[in-house]
PDB file of C-alpha atoms in Angstrom:
ATOM      1  CA  GLU A 369     118.216  82.936  97.312  1.00 73.00           C
ATOM      2  CA  THR A 370     115.229  84.085  99.220  1.00 79.00           C
ATOM      3  CA  GLY A 371     115.677  82.201 102.284  1.00 92.00           C
ATOM      4  CA  VAL A 372     112.997  79.586 101.429  1.00 96.00           C
ATOM      5  CA  THR A 373     113.876  76.180 100.293  1.00 97.00           C
ATOM      6  CA  GLN A 374     111.544  73.557  98.712  1.00 97.00           C
ATOM      7  CA  THR A 375     112.331  69.932  98.123  1.00 97.00           C
ATOM      8  CA  PRO A 376     112.050  68.075  95.545  1.00 97.00           C
ATOM      9  CA  ARG A 377     112.047  70.669  92.852  1.00 96.00           C
ATOM     10  CA  HIS A 378     110.657  67.807  90.257  1.00 97.00           C
ATOM     11  CA  LEU A 379     108.086  65.360  91.324  1.00 96.00           C
ATOM     12  CA  VAL A 380     106.548  62.823  89.098  1.00 96.00           C
ATOM     13  CA  MET A 381     103.728  60.405  90.914  1.00 94.00           C
ATOM     14  CA  GLY A 382     101.313  58.173  90.177  1.00 91.00           C
ATOM     15  CA  MET A 383      97.439  58.671  91.324  1.00 90.00           C
ATOM     16  CA  THR A 384      98.028  55.631  94.010  1.00 88.00           C
ATOM     17  CA  ASN A 385     101.010  57.120  95.408  1.00 90.00           C
ATOM     18  CA  LYS A 386     101.830  59.164  98.440  1.00 94.00           C
ATOM     19  CA  LYS A 387     104.409  61.566  98.505  1.00 96.00           C
ATOM     20  CA  SER A 388     105.356  64.841 100.624  1.00 97.00           C
ATOM     21  CA  LEU A 389     106.843  68.384  99.734  1.00 98.00           C
ATOM     22  CA  LYS A 390     109.124  70.127 102.210  1.00 98.00           C
ATOM     23  CA  CYS A 391     109.593  73.505 102.745  1.00 98.00           C
ATOM     24  CA  GLU A 392     111.951  75.023 105.101  1.00 97.00           C
ATOM     25  CA  GLN A 393     112.720  78.781 106.194  1.00 97.00           C
ATOM     26  CA  HIS A 394     115.520  80.661 107.724  1.00 92.00           C
ATOM     27  CA  LEU A 395     114.297  83.990 107.902  1.00 93.00           C
ATOM     28  CA  GLY A 396     112.815  83.924 111.512  1.00 91.00           C
ATOM     29  CA  HIS A 397     109.410  84.191 110.138  1.00 91.00           C
ATOM     30  CA  ASN A 398     106.094  83.118 112.054  1.00 88.00           C
ATOM     31  CA  ALA A 399     103.777  82.205 109.168  1.00 91.00           C
ATOM     32  CA  MET A 400     104.146  80.054 106.324  1.00 94.00           C
ATOM     33  CA  TYR A 401     102.051  79.242 103.280  1.00 94.00           C
ATOM     34  CA  TRP A 402     101.181  76.717 100.758  1.00 96.00           C
ATOM     35  CA  TYR A 403     100.148  78.278  96.995  1.00 96.00           C
ATOM     36  CA  LYS A 404      99.338  76.529  93.725  1.00 96.00           C
ATOM     37  CA  GLN A 405     100.138  77.892  90.650  1.00 95.00           C
ATOM     38  CA  SER A 406      98.488  76.316  87.415  1.00 93.00           C
ATOM     39  CA  ALA A 407      99.057  77.528  84.143  1.00 87.00           C
ATOM     40  CA  LYS A 408      98.189  81.044  82.806  1.00 81.00           C
ATOM     41  CA  LYS A 409      96.494  81.289  86.354  1.00 88.00           C
ATOM     42  CA  PRO A 410      96.780  83.080  89.558  1.00 91.00           C
ATOM     43  CA  LEU A 411      98.563  81.517  92.572  1.00 93.00           C
ATOM     44  CA  GLU A 412      96.047  80.246  94.523  1.00 93.00           C
ATOM     45  CA  LEU A 413      96.417  80.369  98.504  1.00 92.00           C
ATOM     46  CA  MET A 414      95.827  76.449  99.783  1.00 95.00           C
ATOM     47  CA  PHE A 415      96.996  76.631 103.562  1.00 94.00           C
ATOM     48  CA  VAL A 416      98.208  79.468 105.992  1.00 92.00           C
ATOM     49  CA  TYR A 417      99.824  78.450 109.141  1.00 91.00           C
ATOM     50  CA  SER A 418     100.301  81.152 111.619  1.00 86.00           C
ATOM     51  CA  LEU A 419     102.635  80.314 114.847  1.00 82.00           C
ATOM     52  CA  GLU A 420     102.260  76.698 113.908  1.00 81.00           C
ATOM     53  CA  GLU A 421      98.821  76.752 113.675  1.00 83.00           C
ATOM     54  CA  ARG A 422      96.567  76.294 110.692  1.00 83.00           C
ATOM     55  CA  VAL A 423      94.412  79.623 110.263  1.00 81.00           C
ATOM     56  CA  GLU A 424      93.252  79.150 106.724  1.00 80.00           C
ATOM     57  CA  ASN A 425      92.217  76.397 104.543  1.00 80.00           C
ATOM     58  CA  ASN A 426      90.890  77.630 101.273  1.00 79.00           C
ATOM     59  CA  SER A 427      88.709  74.604 100.430  1.00 85.00           C
ATOM     60  CA  VAL A 428      91.372  72.321  99.546  1.00 93.00           C
ATOM     61  CA  PRO A 429      90.584  68.752  98.852  1.00 93.00           C
ATOM     62  CA  SER A 430      91.581  66.144 101.681  1.00 93.00           C
ATOM     63  CA  ARG A 431      94.051  64.444  99.675  1.00 95.00           C
ATOM     64  CA  PHE A 432      96.331  67.381 100.587  1.00 96.00           C
ATOM     65  CA  SER A 433      97.548  67.451 104.248  1.00 95.00           C
ATOM     66  CA  PRO A 434      99.492  69.899 105.454  1.00 95.00           C
ATOM     67  CA  GLU A 435     101.865  69.732 108.192  1.00 95.00           C
ATOM     68  CA  CYS A 436     103.638  72.243 110.343  1.00 95.00           C
ATOM     69  CA  PRO A 437     105.632  70.861 113.165  1.00 94.00           C
ATOM     70  CA  ASN A 438     107.619  74.294 113.872  1.00 92.00           C
ATOM     71  CA  SER A 439     107.866  77.561 112.888  1.00 90.00           C
ATOM     72  CA  SER A 440     111.044  76.834 110.045  1.00 95.00           C
ATOM     73  CA  HIS A 441     109.319  73.596 108.176  1.00 96.00           C
ATOM     74  CA  LEU A 442     106.175  73.218 106.122  1.00 97.00           C
ATOM     75  CA  PHE A 443     104.876  69.913 104.462  1.00 97.00           C
ATOM     76  CA  LEU A 444     102.479  68.921 102.096  1.00 97.00           C
ATOM     77  CA  HIS A 445     101.390  65.182 101.955  1.00 97.00           C
ATOM     78  CA  LEU A 446      99.637  64.020  98.955  1.00 96.00           C
ATOM     79  CA  HIS A 447      97.740  61.318  98.380  1.00 94.00           C
ATOM     80  CA  THR A 448      95.731  59.706  95.538  1.00 94.00           C
ATOM     81  CA  LEU A 449      96.236  62.823  93.352  1.00 94.00           C
ATOM     82  CA  GLN A 450      94.522  63.362  90.262  1.00 94.00           C
ATOM     83  CA  PRO A 451      96.095  64.588  87.101  1.00 94.00           C
ATOM     84  CA  GLU A 452      94.385  68.089  87.194  1.00 94.00           C
ATOM     85  CA  ASP A 453      96.569  68.463  90.687  1.00 96.00           C
ATOM     86  CA  SER A 454      99.595  68.942  88.545  1.00 96.00           C
ATOM     87  CA  ALA A 455     100.672  72.099  88.735  1.00 96.00           C
ATOM     88  CA  LEU A 456     103.785  74.289  90.699  1.00 96.00           C
ATOM     89  CA  TYR A 457     103.620  74.377  94.529  1.00 97.00           C
ATOM     90  CA  LEU A 458     105.039  77.385  95.929  1.00 97.00           C
ATOM     91  CA  CYS A 459     105.729  77.559  99.581  1.00 97.00           C
ATOM     92  CA  ALA A 460     105.859  81.026 101.149  1.00 96.00           C
ATOM     93  CA  SER A 461     106.960  82.623 104.796  1.00 94.00           C
ATOM     94  CA  SER A 462     106.701  86.233 106.340  1.00 90.00           C
ATOM     95  CA  HIS A 463     106.291  87.882 109.657  1.00 85.00           C
ATOM     96  CA  LEU A 464     102.674  88.253 110.893  1.00 77.00           C
ATOM     97  CA  ILE A 465     101.399  92.047 110.085  1.00 65.00           C
ATOM     98  CA  LEU A 466     101.368  93.177 113.767  1.00 63.00           C
ATOM     99  CA  ARG A 467     100.163  96.513 114.867  1.00 56.00           C
ATOM    100  CA  GLY A 468     101.993  99.514 113.111  1.00 55.00           C
ATOM    101  CA  ARG A 469     103.406  96.908 110.484  1.00 58.00           C
ATOM    102  CA  VAL A 470     101.296  97.251 106.950  1.00 56.00           C
ATOM    103  CA  ASN A 471     104.192  96.484 104.760  1.00 60.00           C
ATOM    104  CA  THR A 472     105.443  92.649 105.702  1.00 78.00           C
ATOM    105  CA  GLU A 473     107.326  90.990 102.855  1.00 84.00           C
ATOM    106  CA  ALA A 474     106.704  87.657 101.837  1.00 90.00           C
ATOM    107  CA  PHE A 475     109.352  85.147 100.448  1.00 94.00           C
ATOM    108  CA  PHE A 476     108.934  82.412  98.134  1.00 96.00           C
ATOM    109  CA  GLY A 477     110.555  79.146  97.618  1.00 96.00           C
ATOM    110  CA  GLN A 478     111.498  77.964  94.087  1.00 96.00           C
ATOM    111  CA  GLY A 479     108.492  75.954  94.008  1.00 96.00           C
ATOM    112  CA  THR A 480     107.904  72.225  93.385  1.00 97.00           C
ATOM    113  CA  ARG A 481     106.720  71.112  89.675  1.00 96.00           C
ATOM    114  CA  LEU A 482     104.496  68.443  90.396  1.00 97.00           C
ATOM    115  CA  THR A 483     103.449  65.947  87.541  1.00 96.00           C
ATOM    116  CA  VAL A 484     100.439  63.379  88.437  1.00 95.00           C
ATOM    117  CA  VAL A 485     100.246  60.678  85.789  1.00 93.00           C
TER     118      VAL A 485
ATOM    119  CA  LYS B1400      84.640  90.004  95.000  1.00 83.00           C
ATOM    120  CA  ASN B1401      88.201  90.336  95.532  1.00 87.00           C
ATOM    121  CA  GLN B1402      89.917  90.821  91.971  1.00 92.00           C
ATOM    122  CA  VAL B1403      93.183  91.869  90.343  1.00 96.00           C
ATOM    123  CA  GLU B1404      93.243  91.922  86.502  1.00 96.00           C
ATOM    124  CA  GLN B1405      96.743  92.608  84.419  1.00 97.00           C
ATOM    125  CA  SER B1406      97.171  93.832  81.346  1.00 97.00           C
ATOM    126  CA  PRO B1407      98.304  93.097  78.880  1.00 97.00           C
ATOM    127  CA  GLN B1408      98.468  89.039  78.957  1.00 96.00           C
ATOM    128  CA  SER B1409     102.005  89.286  77.177  1.00 97.00           C
ATOM    129  CA  LEU B1410     104.063  91.447  75.506  1.00 97.00           C
ATOM    130  CA  ILE B1411     107.046  91.198  73.385  1.00 98.00           C
ATOM    131  CA  ILE B1412     109.832  94.133  73.465  1.00 97.00           C
ATOM    132  CA  LEU B1413     113.051  94.852  72.036  1.00 97.00           C
ATOM    133  CA  GLU B1414     116.246  94.836  74.232  1.00 98.00           C
ATOM    134  CA  GLY B1415     116.646  98.421  75.282  1.00 97.00           C
ATOM    135  CA  LYS B1416     113.085  99.614  74.835  1.00 98.00           C
ATOM    136  CA  ASN B1417     111.012 100.959  78.021  1.00 98.00           C
ATOM    137  CA  CYS B1418     107.590  99.307  78.722  1.00 98.00           C
ATOM    138  CA  THR B1419     104.271  99.710  80.765  1.00 98.00           C
ATOM    139  CA  LEU B1420     102.623  97.084  82.543  1.00 98.00           C
ATOM    140  CA  GLN B1421      99.107  97.720  83.843  1.00 98.00           C
ATOM    141  CA  CYS B1422      97.221  96.378  87.109  1.00 98.00           C
ATOM    142  CA  ASN B1423      93.583  97.295  88.199  1.00 98.00           C
ATOM    143  CA  TYR B1424      92.111  95.697  91.401  1.00 97.00           C
ATOM    144  CA  THR B1425      89.173  95.547  93.227  1.00 95.00           C
ATOM    145  CA  VAL B1426      89.844  94.502  96.631  1.00 89.00           C
ATOM    146  CA  SER B1427      89.062  95.341 100.270  1.00 86.00           C
ATOM    147  CA  PRO B1428      90.149  95.964 102.904  1.00 86.00           C
ATOM    148  CA  PHE B1429      93.340  97.363 100.875  1.00 88.00           C
ATOM    149  CA  SER B1430      96.558  97.147 102.801  1.00 87.00           C
ATOM    150  CA  ASN B1431      99.667  97.341 100.167  1.00 91.00           C
ATOM    151  CA  LEU B1432     100.194  96.773  96.749  1.00 94.00           C
ATOM    152  CA  ARG B1433     103.232  94.516  95.592  1.00 95.00           C
ATOM    153  CA  TRP B1434     104.732  93.727  92.034  1.00 97.00           C
ATOM    154  CA  TYR B1435     106.833  90.516  92.090  1.00 97.00           C
ATOM    155  CA  LYS B1436     108.935  88.941  88.978  1.00 97.00           C
ATOM    156  CA  GLN B1437     108.607  85.597  88.525  1.00 96.00           C
ATOM    157  CA  ASP B1438     110.955  83.730  86.030  1.00 94.00           C
ATOM    158  CA  THR B1439     109.763  80.558  84.473  1.00 90.00           C
ATOM    159  CA  GLY B1440     109.387  77.286  86.702  1.00 85.00           C
ATOM    160  CA  ARG B1441     110.886  79.432  89.980  1.00 90.00           C
ATOM    161  CA  GLY B1442     109.065  81.073  92.701  1.00 93.00           C
ATOM    162  CA  PRO B1443     107.982  85.002  92.573  1.00 95.00           C
ATOM    163  CA  VAL B1444     110.471  87.518  93.852  1.00 95.00           C
ATOM    164  CA  SER B1445     109.182  90.817  95.147  1.00 94.00           C
ATOM    165  CA  LEU B1446     110.142  94.162  93.054  1.00 96.00           C
ATOM    166  CA  THR B1447     108.512  96.764  94.912  1.00 95.00           C
ATOM    167  CA  ILE B1448     105.602  97.319  97.539  1.00 92.00           C
ATOM    168  CA  MET B1449     103.564 100.495  98.089  1.00 93.00           C
ATOM    169  CA  THR B1450     101.052 101.222 100.725  1.00 89.00           C
ATOM    170  CA  PHE B1451      97.702 103.461  99.795  1.00 83.00           C
ATOM    171  CA  SER B1452      99.785 106.557 100.691  1.00 88.00           C
ATOM    172  CA  GLU B1453     102.828 105.829  98.223  1.00 91.00           C
ATOM    173  CA  ASN B1454     102.095 106.979  94.725  1.00 93.00           C
ATOM    174  CA  THR B1455     105.461 105.733  93.326  1.00 96.00           C
ATOM    175  CA  LYS B1456     108.489 103.399  94.104  1.00 96.00           C
ATOM    176  CA  SER B1457     111.564 102.644  92.427  1.00 96.00           C
ATOM    177  CA  ASN B1458     113.705  99.727  92.324  1.00 96.00           C
ATOM    178  CA  GLY B1459     116.455 100.168  89.824  1.00 97.00           C
ATOM    179  CA  ARG B1460     115.238 100.027  86.260  1.00 97.00           C
ATOM    180  CA  TYR B1461     111.673  99.064  87.820  1.00 98.00           C
ATOM    181  CA  THR B1462     109.178 102.075  88.608  1.00 98.00           C
ATOM    182  CA  ALA B1463     105.629 101.276  90.312  1.00 98.00           C
ATOM    183  CA  THR B1464     102.749 103.651  90.668  1.00 97.00           C
ATOM    184  CA  LEU B1465      99.818 103.630  92.439  1.00 97.00           C
ATOM    185  CA  ASP B1466      96.407 105.668  92.106  1.00 95.00           C
ATOM    186  CA  ALA B1467      94.627 104.536  95.212  1.00 91.00           C
ATOM    187  CA  ASP B1468      91.606 106.331  94.027  1.00 92.00           C
ATOM    188  CA  THR B1469      91.118 104.677  90.521  1.00 95.00           C
ATOM    189  CA  LYS B1470      92.485 101.777  91.998  1.00 95.00           C
ATOM    190  CA  GLN B1471      95.306 101.513  89.365  1.00 97.00           C
ATOM    191  CA  SER B1472      98.949 100.528  89.569  1.00 98.00           C
ATOM    192  CA  SER B1473     101.767 100.563  86.763  1.00 98.00           C
ATOM    193  CA  LEU B1474     105.137  98.905  86.332  1.00 98.00           C
ATOM    194  CA  HIS B1475     107.618 100.805  83.937  1.00 98.00           C
ATOM    195  CA  ILE B1476     110.542  99.119  83.023  1.00 98.00           C
ATOM    196  CA  THR B1477     113.228 101.202  81.568  1.00 98.00           C
ATOM    197  CA  ALA B1478     116.118 100.256  79.092  1.00 98.00           C
ATOM    198  CA  SER B1479     114.944  96.575  78.990  1.00 97.00           C
ATOM    199  CA  GLN B1480     117.362  93.908  79.232  1.00 97.00           C
ATOM    200  CA  LEU B1481     117.243  90.172  78.381  1.00 97.00           C
ATOM    201  CA  SER B1482     117.113  88.926  81.759  1.00 96.00           C
ATOM    202  CA  ASP B1483     114.011  91.085  82.138  1.00 97.00           C
ATOM    203  CA  SER B1484     112.115  88.087  80.233  1.00 98.00           C
ATOM    204  CA  ALA B1485     109.624  87.073  83.081  1.00 97.00           C
ATOM    205  CA  SER B1486     106.126  87.239  84.387  1.00 97.00           C
ATOM    206  CA  TYR B1487     105.256  90.280  86.346  1.00 98.00           C
ATOM    207  CA  ILE B1488     102.660  89.618  88.835  1.00 97.00           C
ATOM    208  CA  CYS B1489     100.641  92.582  90.470  1.00 97.00           C
ATOM    209  CA  VAL B1490      99.617  91.502  94.343  1.00 95.00           C
ATOM    210  CA  VAL B1491      97.349  93.173  96.715  1.00 94.00           C
ATOM    211  CA  GLY B1492      97.386  92.523 100.084  1.00 90.00           C
ATOM    212  CA  LEU B1493      94.687  92.537 102.553  1.00 86.00           C
ATOM    213  CA  SER B1494      94.507  94.174 106.277  1.00 79.00           C
ATOM    214  CA  GLY B1495      95.255  91.434 108.553  1.00 70.00           C
ATOM    215  CA  GLY B1496      97.117  89.422 110.714  1.00 68.00           C
ATOM    216  CA  TYR B1497      99.172  87.506 108.108  1.00 73.00           C
ATOM    217  CA  ASN B1498      99.725  88.234 104.409  1.00 75.00           C
ATOM    218  CA  LYS B1499      96.594  87.789 102.920  1.00 83.00           C
ATOM    219  CA  LEU B1500      97.340  88.191  99.245  1.00 90.00           C
ATOM    220  CA  ILE B1501      95.459  88.556  96.073  1.00 92.00           C
ATOM    221  CA  PHE B1502      97.276  87.311  93.008  1.00 95.00           C
ATOM    222  CA  GLY B1503      96.698  88.897  89.143  1.00 96.00           C
ATOM    223  CA  ALA B1504      97.362  86.278  86.492  1.00 95.00           C
ATOM    224  CA  GLY B1505     100.645  88.211  85.376  1.00 96.00           C
ATOM    225  CA  THR B1506     102.189  89.909  82.195  1.00 97.00           C
ATOM    226  CA  ARG B1507     104.283  87.718  80.645  1.00 97.00           C
ATOM    227  CA  LEU B1508     107.041  89.674  79.171  1.00 98.00           C
ATOM    228  CA  ALA B1509     109.958  88.726  76.365  1.00 98.00           C
ATOM    229  CA  VAL B1510     112.581  90.856  75.671  1.00 98.00           C
ATOM    230  CA  HIS B1511     114.028  89.815  72.283  1.00 97.00           C
ATOM    231  CA  PRO B1512     117.848  90.810  71.203  1.00 96.00           C
TER     232      PRO B1512
END
């Protein structure tokens, strides 16, 4: 176990459904991330939260809506998704890279396998 | 454009054999280079992290090398085991306040008995 827990592990949803992915970390980290991994493609960064503030949104469609209520929890709210959104969604957490610290490990959850039908 | 390229895309080896995976990167500003192992359907797990001043780092049967001048890295796996079957992802970290990571597409390794 990496200390980052994602639920659910698998999700099948219709294009008109609304669902949420949940991520929880017990590592005392202050940065959390959502990544999308499509088949045979590199991980794509979607959102970054630093100290509970969104600091990066990589041109992600508005049908994906992140929420970070506190430093331990991260959600990804989904609505009116498309079949091409089917992928493995990974959450990660890390410390911030502060002065003097160049190697800060990122820990990943097991992912949610999302299928949009 | 920041980019990480890995080769080969896939590799099949016999149990007990050694193998080497390659990574080339064009990323700036460079902070560190990492290798992750990802089992099918699971999240990546870190194997090694190296800064530009480190040219080799080992983690058990895994040894990573880094040549910051040529912007190349390799991951050598010694005496492979069936459990080494996974994707191996080369990741370059950028300088910054949080983990800005550029991912390669991975090398899919299959170890056969």
